[in-house]
Amino acid sequence: GDVVLGVDRLKFETLLERQKALHGARLDTDLGASALRELVRQYKALVLKETGKPFPEAPLQQLRMAIDAVFNSWYGQRAVEYRKIYGIPHTWGTAANVQAMVFGNTGDRSGTGVAFTRDPATGERRFYAEYLLNAQGEDVVAGIRTPHPIAKLKQQMPKVYRELERIYKKLERHFRDMQDIEFTIQDGTLYLLQTRTGKRTARAAIRIAVDMVREGLITKQEALLRVDPSQIDQLLHPMIDPKAKAQVIAKGLGSTGAAVGKVVFSPERAEEWSRRGEKVILVRHETSPEDVGGMHASEGILTATGGLTSHAAVVARGMGKCSVVGCGEIRIREQEGFFSVGDLVVREGNPIALNGNTGEVILGAVHLIKPEPDADFLTFLRWADTARTLGVRANADTPADAAQAVKFGAEGIGLCRTEHMFFGEGRIPHVRAMILARDEGARRKALEQLLPMQREDFLKIFQVMNGRPVTIRLLDPPLHEFLPKYHEVLQDLTRLRLTRGDPDAIRELETLFQRISELHEFNPMLGHRGCRLGITFPEIYEMQVQAIFEAACACKRQGKRVLPEVMIPLTGTRQELADLRALSVRTAEEVMRRERVRVRYLIGTMIEVPRAALVADQLAEESAFFSFGTNDLTQMTFGYSRDDAGKFLPRYVEKGILPGDPFASIDAEGVGQLVQMAKERGRKVRPDLKLGVCGEHGGDPRSIAFFHQVGLNYVSCSPYSIPVARLAAAQARLKEVKSQKSGVKSQE
Amino acid sequence: GDVVLGVDRLKFETLLERQKALHGARLDTDLGASALRELVRQYKALVLKETGKPFPEAPLQQLRMAIDAVFNSWYGQRAVEYRKIYGIPHTWGTAANVQAMVFGNTGDRSGTGVAFTRDPATGERRFYAEYLLNAQGEDVVAGIRTPHPIAKLKQQMPKVYRELERIYKKLERHFRDMQDIEFTIQDGTLYLLQTRTGKRTARAAIRIAVDMVREGLITKQEALLRVDPSQIDQLLHPMIDPKAKAQVIAKGLGSTGAAVGKVVFSPERAEEWSRRGEKVILVRHETSPEDVGGMHASEGILTATGGLTSHAAVVARGMGKCSVVGCGEIRIREQEGFFSVGDLVVREGNPIALNGNTGEVILGAVHLIKPEPDADFLTFLRWADTARTLGVRANADTPADAAQAVKFGAEGIGLCRTEHMFFGEGRIPHVRAMILARDEGARRKALEQLLPMQREDFLKIFQVMNGRPVTIRLLDPPLHEFLPKYHEVLQDLTRLRLTRGDPDAIRELETLFQRISELHEFNPMLGHRGCRLGITFPEIYEMQVQAIFEAACACKRQGKRVLPEVMIPLTGTRQELADLRALSVRTAEEVMRRERVRVRYLIGTMIEVPRAALVADQLAEESAFFSFGTNDLTQMTFGYSRDDAGKFLPRYVEKGILPGDPFASIDAEGVGQLVQMAKERGRKVRPDLKLGVCGEHGGDPRSIAFFHQVGLNYVSCSPYSIPVARLAAAQARLKEVKSQKSGVKSQE
């Protein structure tokens, strides 16, 4: 046994235990003495054969070898790689603690057990322990014998129990945290083998933290640092019942809770089935903006391609829905109505489950647990708000999202994507008419149809946000995203021509295909999108700005407060921004003059292409705020397409070439330099430049710590990530204060 | 008339001339007096009507207004924009020179003419002038009357001729350059109206420069600064006879000389027709690596899409062939066998011509002039070599390219792309077998087939280069580039299925399509390519490095010198480079040990993704050289796909948002910052880090000046651009020395 306390902890392994692990044998204490002797003989023979030396019999030599084994484990390949990935210095070294052996299996006055000082599942303040008489530690852990609840020990060995009670309380007071304790009783004497901070569920973590503050054991600041922000997510989404038996059939990249439903292969089917009350999981090769309706109707989304920031993952997270993306093992045969994994076939209508925490795809329906945030949770997050200096906004495109965001504590909208509105019911025909328009006149006519719809969208969002800032990004995606897909139209056209279809239908499809071909791009990510659309089709941006300000004026006239922030996407040069800023100001002022209402507003830009960071000083002269679009900035700085990186990124992380997926946690070393640079250059020109982040990193605790450290004003993330962000922001600030106090930072 | 000498020159315009321009009227001096009076009356009435004021009759007032018009022209919208684009300070202002009016149309003792002090077409040292008696300047220029050669003046007015001769020689001596002179004779007295540096052809420019050095008129340094490097190109490629009548039907982005040939729509057709002796122009929507054979067989390439750094343009330039790309006006109907521009239809087999200098597409065959570089040209370039400090290498993928490059003066190969070799005859089946391989074993088997071919490629190139450095880039493009196109296979498959084709063929195509689908990328530019291939399929890079070193050893054994530089593309992180460097060193050392030959070699990387520049200090620790791939660096820094930017870049340049196409001339402000940063950070760690450029910018004079200034070691460009680069590099150095001497730079 071992008790090793400290930053780093490695199991004290005896040579025998190593051999067991090596040969897969189990040492069963219930074996008869002769069988045991036989086993020992076999082991010794094995040791001789494998190492060329007899089993060391001298206890001191055994001890030395055991100690060496611990120290050598520091240099094991996996340990070295682990440290590399997590940036732990190799110079730290490890520790070995040597203690006398005690035996819990000497008879009925002996025993062994494990204990938690509070309930690790609920956080309730009660002693939660189990034990076995006449047994060693492994027997409790291995699950062969069923241990007794600790209450029984109180009857069986009251003295031992009282002592244990005294000790566990003392340990918890000493370490000021819930402890996970291992103990052994040898002939009526209690020995503590180990104590360490106990693992706990998210719910327990918060309850324990809040209780301990109330008990005066820890400060609010300490409490805030006790809960891992990434755990918070568990409290907001359903999760798979840990007791459920799950037949995992494939694995991809998961996000957000869990989902159970029947497999459907098209968004139309998803909507149709969902309308008649079925719970469905949408299974697609990948998703695109036109699938949003179907995604909304589904419980979860499973895709064969894409990474954690692919369309499917991003949109699903935004909706608070579970997704598993980039699941390359599944082969989808939409037309045949099934998908397969190896030989296994899953048909449309078959139930499956997705586990967003693990990325697992599970065959059949499993039981989900849906936790409810309780009063402790709300208290805890309020403490976080008082501790943090970094603002937290939401990415929200609809009034419903906005309301959800406010409920979760958003201080504003950091990213309202206008393109999702273009896919709304009754809109796509006008959007397509606009795109297919051959001249500005026809385009303006189509835009006129869209104007009142956009205005209505914005008005409702402004009403919900009631004076909180709302950053609206002007149209960003390339226009071909609003048209049917190139391949599909090509396929339809080939089919129609071969089957001598209706000539009118063919002609119409040809015209459509012609336009789709013209708009087709080799690298849409680097194509005709963002402010490049605003420069080439200024009438689109004019319509959007007009809608924003007509909505703002209407909102103000209703007696509500309103603060629109117009955001120009994908800027790379000063002149782009100057032109579109002028267009926006002109349009805004025109509307306000006409409406005889004045609203405060800001015009700013996103920093998404590396060049924007390099010329941030120039951009700051034309911009009241910068919002870092770290998804795109990561794509372009690394040269990784988020939709394609699934082909090599997992290998990169596996091989330790990258510490992790840079779309999940910001690459501080590379992309972070550009963020830092843009901040410095921008603030030099405009000291009050407002700085935020609206990429997926806005909801990632490690990234949030980085953004806090750089000195941004706020992060913006999907509504369901807001609690996580509030806590992560608080922790970033508390750690900063701590390191400033200890002077470690300033001394180095 | 006007004689305005100085940096800026603007025509002295009388109010009358402005009115003429305004109303499109022509003042014909041959009109009768009454008709002339009537015209004057009409003008005066027009002036009154348009300006509300009578025509000013006081000569002094007229003069003042004329002078004002000149000064005001400095603030004209076009002038302001011009200065903005070319960075000319608005504070410079302009000058107006007032001189007495003289008349060449007072009778037969009067006349007017224009003269060049040397032949502007050939550069020959002879007085090249024309004149008309009893005429004004406009009559000579307008081309209504046919002027006389100057020899006749010698007879008609010998005194005037002698004076003119004396003056032109004096002017040339004074200005130390060939002059373009306007003169008028009024009643036997010679007046000089204007002198300025004369425009000349490339051939003349070089001859004049070389002659003037020989005459002791200018220094070699001055001579080098006299020739515009971008003109050099004219001397290496055929050009359209300026006298030819050309029916221009469309315009795109042109490169490299001119071409005439019959239209073909497929690379196969190009090869087939070319084999039977036809000259063809390949017309494609866009080109891809598999078209290279057909491109090689063609005189020129015309594409509907793409920019100046698209595949078509880059490959054509590399071959020294004319291309016009991004010609959006043409609609290609390959299957119907024609392309159209508006109503005009051009069928396969119809002759067309391309003008690479103007981007024009011309209907019908026109006469081409094929200039031959002469002795003066070679002398001139040798002078450039002594003046420059920046090295010049070639991008060359084949022994033929390499030989051409050496002929043009390349000091090494800066970029040898190995992927073009993969398309060679008899190779593509092995490449495809490698890609379709389901496991490493099958992949290695296919690679074994490719190994001897790659080795042979390298051996021949090493032999040609004979000890000059050869930088070989390991495989860079995504694997799907080697497979048939997604759309085409999809179309074929749809067709086969509908027509109930051969089941085996369908099955085979399905397998192929499956793999193509798996490899399909949304943004191939940001996908699974470059060193990412090397990390995921190390056996590919191993084969290539093995081939390089087996070839190097064989070359050395033949008694030739050899200096391979292994270049790892698309690096973004230190660990990528460390891994692949280790792989390369291991493979290289293994080969040399086995072959018992030692060759010197370097291992380095390309700087193409912005992150590479940001972590250049880390990369320098693993790299003996950096080669800036400024094509990709520009794509990622701006977020512009070079294949798609044609949709908005022209508009951007037109609107003045960008000073020009950043793929043609490097964006010093943005992309240049990254180059500078990588240089500084890299050299800090490794002071002898070799730095080069191997993007298309390597052949662009303005970019070369920038690279010289940053302090790179060399530029690498297509063989045909090497003379341009040699001169541009010399000019960059000479201008630097000049500005250091004048101390302007250091004073500011």
XYZ file of C-alpha atoms in Angstrom, chain A residues 242 306 458 566 584 610 734:
7
model
C -24.089 5.445 -15.776
C -16.405 17.190 -39.594
C -34.100 41.977 -34.906
C -23.111 46.288 -36.245
C -23.517 51.405 -42.374
C -4.480 36.743 -39.933
C -8.896 34.392 -9.069
